[in-house]
PDB file of C-alpha atoms in Angstrom:
ATOM      1  CA  MET S   1     -15.116  -3.326  94.013  1.00  0.00           C
ATOM      2  CA  ASP S   2     -14.788  -6.848  95.320  1.00  0.00           C
ATOM      3  CA  GLY S   3     -18.008  -8.228  93.782  1.00  0.00           C
ATOM      4  CA  SER S   4     -20.110  -7.082  96.720  1.00  0.00           C
ATOM      5  CA  GLN S   5     -22.433  -5.082  94.477  1.00  0.00           C
ATOM      6  CA  SER S   6     -24.216  -8.288  93.574  1.00  0.00           C
ATOM      7  CA  LYS S   7     -24.521  -9.364  97.224  1.00  0.00           C
ATOM      8  CA  THR S   8     -27.675  -9.052  99.269  1.00  0.00           C
ATOM      9  CA  ALA S   9     -27.681  -9.028 103.080  1.00  0.00           C
ATOM     10  CA  PHE S  10     -30.423  -9.397 105.672  1.00  0.00           C
ATOM     11  CA  VAL S  11     -29.654  -7.762 109.018  1.00  0.00           C
ATOM     12  CA  THR S  12     -31.549  -8.363 112.238  1.00  0.00           C
ATOM     13  CA  GLY S  13     -30.927  -5.671 114.805  1.00  0.00           C
ATOM     14  CA  GLY S  14     -30.128  -3.104 112.128  1.00  0.00           C
ATOM     15  CA  THR S  15     -32.086  -0.399 113.926  1.00  0.00           C
ATOM     16  CA  GLY S  16     -29.817  -0.701 116.950  1.00  0.00           C
ATOM     17  CA  PHE S  17     -26.503   1.006 117.546  1.00  0.00           C
ATOM     18  CA  VAL S  18     -24.260  -1.929 116.557  1.00  0.00           C
ATOM     19  CA  GLY S  19     -26.490  -3.094 113.712  1.00  0.00           C
ATOM     20  CA  SER S  20     -26.671   0.351 112.147  1.00  0.00           C
ATOM     21  CA  HIS S  21     -22.876   0.520 112.031  1.00  0.00           C
ATOM     22  CA  LEU S  22     -22.847  -2.917 110.407  1.00  0.00           C
ATOM     23  CA  VAL S  23     -25.275  -1.615 107.778  1.00  0.00           C
ATOM     24  CA  GLU S  24     -23.001   1.374 107.128  1.00  0.00           C
ATOM     25  CA  ALA S  25     -20.033  -1.002 106.718  1.00  0.00           C
ATOM     26  CA  LEU S  26     -21.971  -3.197 104.280  1.00  0.00           C
ATOM     27  CA  GLN S  27     -22.928  -0.123 102.270  1.00  0.00           C
ATOM     28  CA  ALA S  28     -19.302   1.001 102.227  1.00  0.00           C
ATOM     29  CA  ARG S  29     -18.396  -2.428 100.822  1.00  0.00           C
ATOM     30  CA  GLY S  30     -20.913  -1.884  98.048  1.00  0.00           C
ATOM     31  CA  TYR S  31     -23.589  -4.447  98.851  1.00  0.00           C
ATOM     32  CA  GLY S  32     -26.354  -4.227  96.271  1.00  0.00           C
ATOM     33  CA  GLU S  33     -29.264  -4.577  98.699  1.00  0.00           C
ATOM     34  CA  ILE S  34     -29.446  -4.534 102.473  1.00  0.00           C
ATOM     35  CA  ARG S  35     -32.698  -5.690 104.038  1.00  0.00           C
ATOM     36  CA  CYS S  36     -33.170  -4.806 107.687  1.00  0.00           C
ATOM     37  CA  LEU S  37     -35.586  -6.200 110.209  1.00  0.00           C
ATOM     38  CA  VAL S  38     -37.512  -3.241 111.596  1.00  0.00           C
ATOM     39  CA  ARG S  39     -39.906  -3.397 114.525  1.00  0.00           C
ATOM     40  CA  LYS S  40     -41.321   0.118 114.738  1.00  0.00           C
ATOM     41  CA  ASN S  41     -39.140   2.780 113.175  1.00  0.00           C
ATOM     42  CA  LEU S  42     -35.835   3.079 111.374  1.00  0.00           C
ATOM     43  CA  ARG S  43     -34.003   4.760 114.268  1.00  0.00           C
ATOM     44  CA  TRP S  44     -30.311   4.874 113.278  1.00  0.00           C
ATOM     45  CA  LEU S  45     -31.085   3.590 109.786  1.00  0.00           C
ATOM     46  CA  ASP S  46     -32.935   6.764 108.893  1.00  0.00           C
ATOM     47  CA  GLY S  47     -31.325   8.188 105.772  1.00  0.00           C
ATOM     48  CA  LEU S  48     -29.517   4.966 104.830  1.00  0.00           C
ATOM     49  CA  ASP S  49     -30.360   3.034 101.668  1.00  0.00           C
ATOM     50  CA  VAL S  50     -32.005  -0.064 103.172  1.00  0.00           C
ATOM     51  CA  THR S  51     -35.075  -2.149 102.506  1.00  0.00           C
ATOM     52  CA  PRO S  52     -37.065  -2.236 105.755  1.00  0.00           C
ATOM     53  CA  VAL S  53     -38.635  -5.611 106.557  1.00  0.00           C
ATOM     54  CA  HIS S  54     -41.439  -5.599 109.098  1.00  0.00           C
ATOM     55  CA  VAL S  55     -41.501  -9.154 110.428  1.00  0.00           C
ATOM     56  CA  SER S  56     -41.129 -10.672 113.873  1.00  0.00           C
ATOM     57  CA  LEU S  57     -38.338 -13.045 114.818  1.00  0.00           C
ATOM     58  CA  ASP S  58     -41.161 -15.300 115.998  1.00  0.00           C
ATOM     59  CA  ASP S  59     -42.576 -15.548 112.461  1.00  0.00           C
ATOM     60  CA  VAL S  60     -40.626 -18.341 110.763  1.00  0.00           C
ATOM     61  CA  ASP S  61     -42.574 -18.100 107.497  1.00  0.00           C
ATOM     62  CA  GLY S  62     -42.113 -14.327 107.448  1.00  0.00           C
ATOM     63  CA  LEU S  63     -38.370 -14.741 108.016  1.00  0.00           C
ATOM     64  CA  LYS S  64     -38.127 -17.269 105.199  1.00  0.00           C
ATOM     65  CA  ALA S  65     -39.818 -14.811 102.850  1.00  0.00           C
ATOM     66  CA  ALA S  66     -37.585 -11.969 104.060  1.00  0.00           C
ATOM     67  CA  VAL S  67     -34.378 -13.841 103.243  1.00  0.00           C
ATOM     68  CA  GLU S  68     -35.452 -15.141  99.846  1.00  0.00           C
ATOM     69  CA  GLY S  69     -32.552 -14.417  97.490  1.00  0.00           C
ATOM     70  CA  VAL S  70     -30.279 -13.186 100.296  1.00  0.00           C
ATOM     71  CA  ASP S  71     -26.590 -14.127 100.296  1.00  0.00           C
ATOM     72  CA  TYR S  72     -25.800 -13.388 103.953  1.00  0.00           C
ATOM     73  CA  VAL S  73     -27.797 -13.101 107.156  1.00  0.00           C
ATOM     74  CA  TYR S  74     -26.275 -11.001 109.929  1.00  0.00           C
ATOM     75  CA  HIS S  75     -28.080 -11.770 113.176  1.00  0.00           C
ATOM     76  CA  VAL S  76     -27.150  -8.985 115.584  1.00  0.00           C
ATOM     77  CA  ALA S  77     -30.552  -8.449 117.196  1.00  0.00           C
ATOM     78  CA  GLY S  78     -30.440  -8.253 120.950  1.00  0.00           C
ATOM     79  CA  ASP S  79     -33.169  -8.221 123.530  1.00  0.00           C
ATOM     80  CA  GLU S  80     -33.342  -4.640 124.735  1.00  0.00           C
ATOM     81  CA  HIS S  81     -34.531  -5.817 128.145  1.00  0.00           C
ATOM     82  CA  THR S  82     -31.519  -7.992 128.971  1.00  0.00           C
ATOM     83  CA  LEU S  83     -28.284  -6.891 130.538  1.00  0.00           C
ATOM     84  CA  HIS S  84     -25.836  -9.196 128.796  1.00  0.00           C
ATOM     85  CA  GLY S  85     -26.388  -9.332 125.023  1.00  0.00           C
ATOM     86  CA  TRP S  86     -27.103 -12.914 124.042  1.00  0.00           C
ATOM     87  CA  VAL S  87     -27.966 -14.130 127.561  1.00  0.00           C
ATOM     88  CA  ASP S  88     -31.704 -14.126 128.085  1.00  0.00           C
ATOM     89  CA  LEU S  89     -32.273 -13.239 131.708  1.00  0.00           C
ATOM     90  CA  GLY S  90     -35.974 -12.801 132.072  1.00  0.00           C
ATOM     91  CA  ASN S  91     -38.329 -13.805 129.316  1.00  0.00           C
ATOM     92  CA  GLY S  92     -38.341 -17.592 129.353  1.00  0.00           C
ATOM     93  CA  GLY S  93     -35.787 -18.163 126.625  1.00  0.00           C
ATOM     94  CA  GLN S  94     -37.633 -16.204 123.925  1.00  0.00           C
ATOM     95  CA  HIS S  95     -34.464 -14.624 122.566  1.00  0.00           C
ATOM     96  CA  VAL S  96     -32.787 -18.014 122.353  1.00  0.00           C
ATOM     97  CA  GLN S  97     -35.852 -19.333 120.504  1.00  0.00           C
ATOM     98  CA  ARG S  98     -35.821 -16.374 118.124  1.00  0.00           C
ATOM     99  CA  THR S  99     -32.153 -17.035 117.355  1.00  0.00           C
ATOM    100  CA  ALA S 100     -33.112 -20.626 116.587  1.00  0.00           C
ATOM    101  CA  HIS S 101     -35.717 -19.322 114.124  1.00  0.00           C
ATOM    102  CA  VAL S 102     -33.031 -17.368 112.304  1.00  0.00           C
ATOM    103  CA  ARG S 103     -30.818 -20.470 112.313  1.00  0.00           C
ATOM    104  CA  LEU S 104     -33.543 -22.344 110.406  1.00  0.00           C
ATOM    105  CA  LEU S 105     -32.475 -20.255 107.441  1.00  0.00           C
ATOM    106  CA  GLN S 106     -29.179 -22.144 107.181  1.00  0.00           C
ATOM    107  CA  ARG S 107     -29.109 -22.379 103.419  1.00  0.00           C
ATOM    108  CA  ARG S 108     -27.040 -19.227 103.682  1.00  0.00           C
ATOM    109  CA  PRO S 109     -24.385 -18.185 106.199  1.00  0.00           C
ATOM    110  CA  VAL S 110     -25.720 -16.711 109.448  1.00  0.00           C
ATOM    111  CA  LEU S 111     -23.152 -14.462 111.064  1.00  0.00           C
ATOM    112  CA  ARG S 112     -23.366 -13.568 114.745  1.00  0.00           C
ATOM    113  CA  PRO S 113     -21.142 -11.421 116.925  1.00  0.00           C
ATOM    114  CA  ARG S 114     -18.529 -13.174 119.021  1.00  0.00           C
ATOM    115  CA  HIS S 115     -18.635 -12.846 122.796  1.00  0.00           C
TER     116      HIS S 115
END
């Protein structure tokens, strides 16, 4: 192993299609713990060894608690009501604000997908 067994990751968007594949890749690399933001149900994470975290991206204090002791934050959550990934088309910039909340956790690397 490459030392990943001691690593802990927090994944937003892990219940989605892309995020669930990221979780599988992190598990394949041997991450010790993978915490995933979960809104309602596990969806594609069902059966994977993850720690579900039920917190809103609007809850800064909840996010801070969720990432305590985490080495990496993977922010791949997308607004299911938009057409173009990171572009917020209809809800007054809420997704942009939620991304800013995750960015407040900058003591650790925050990794986002490239466009």
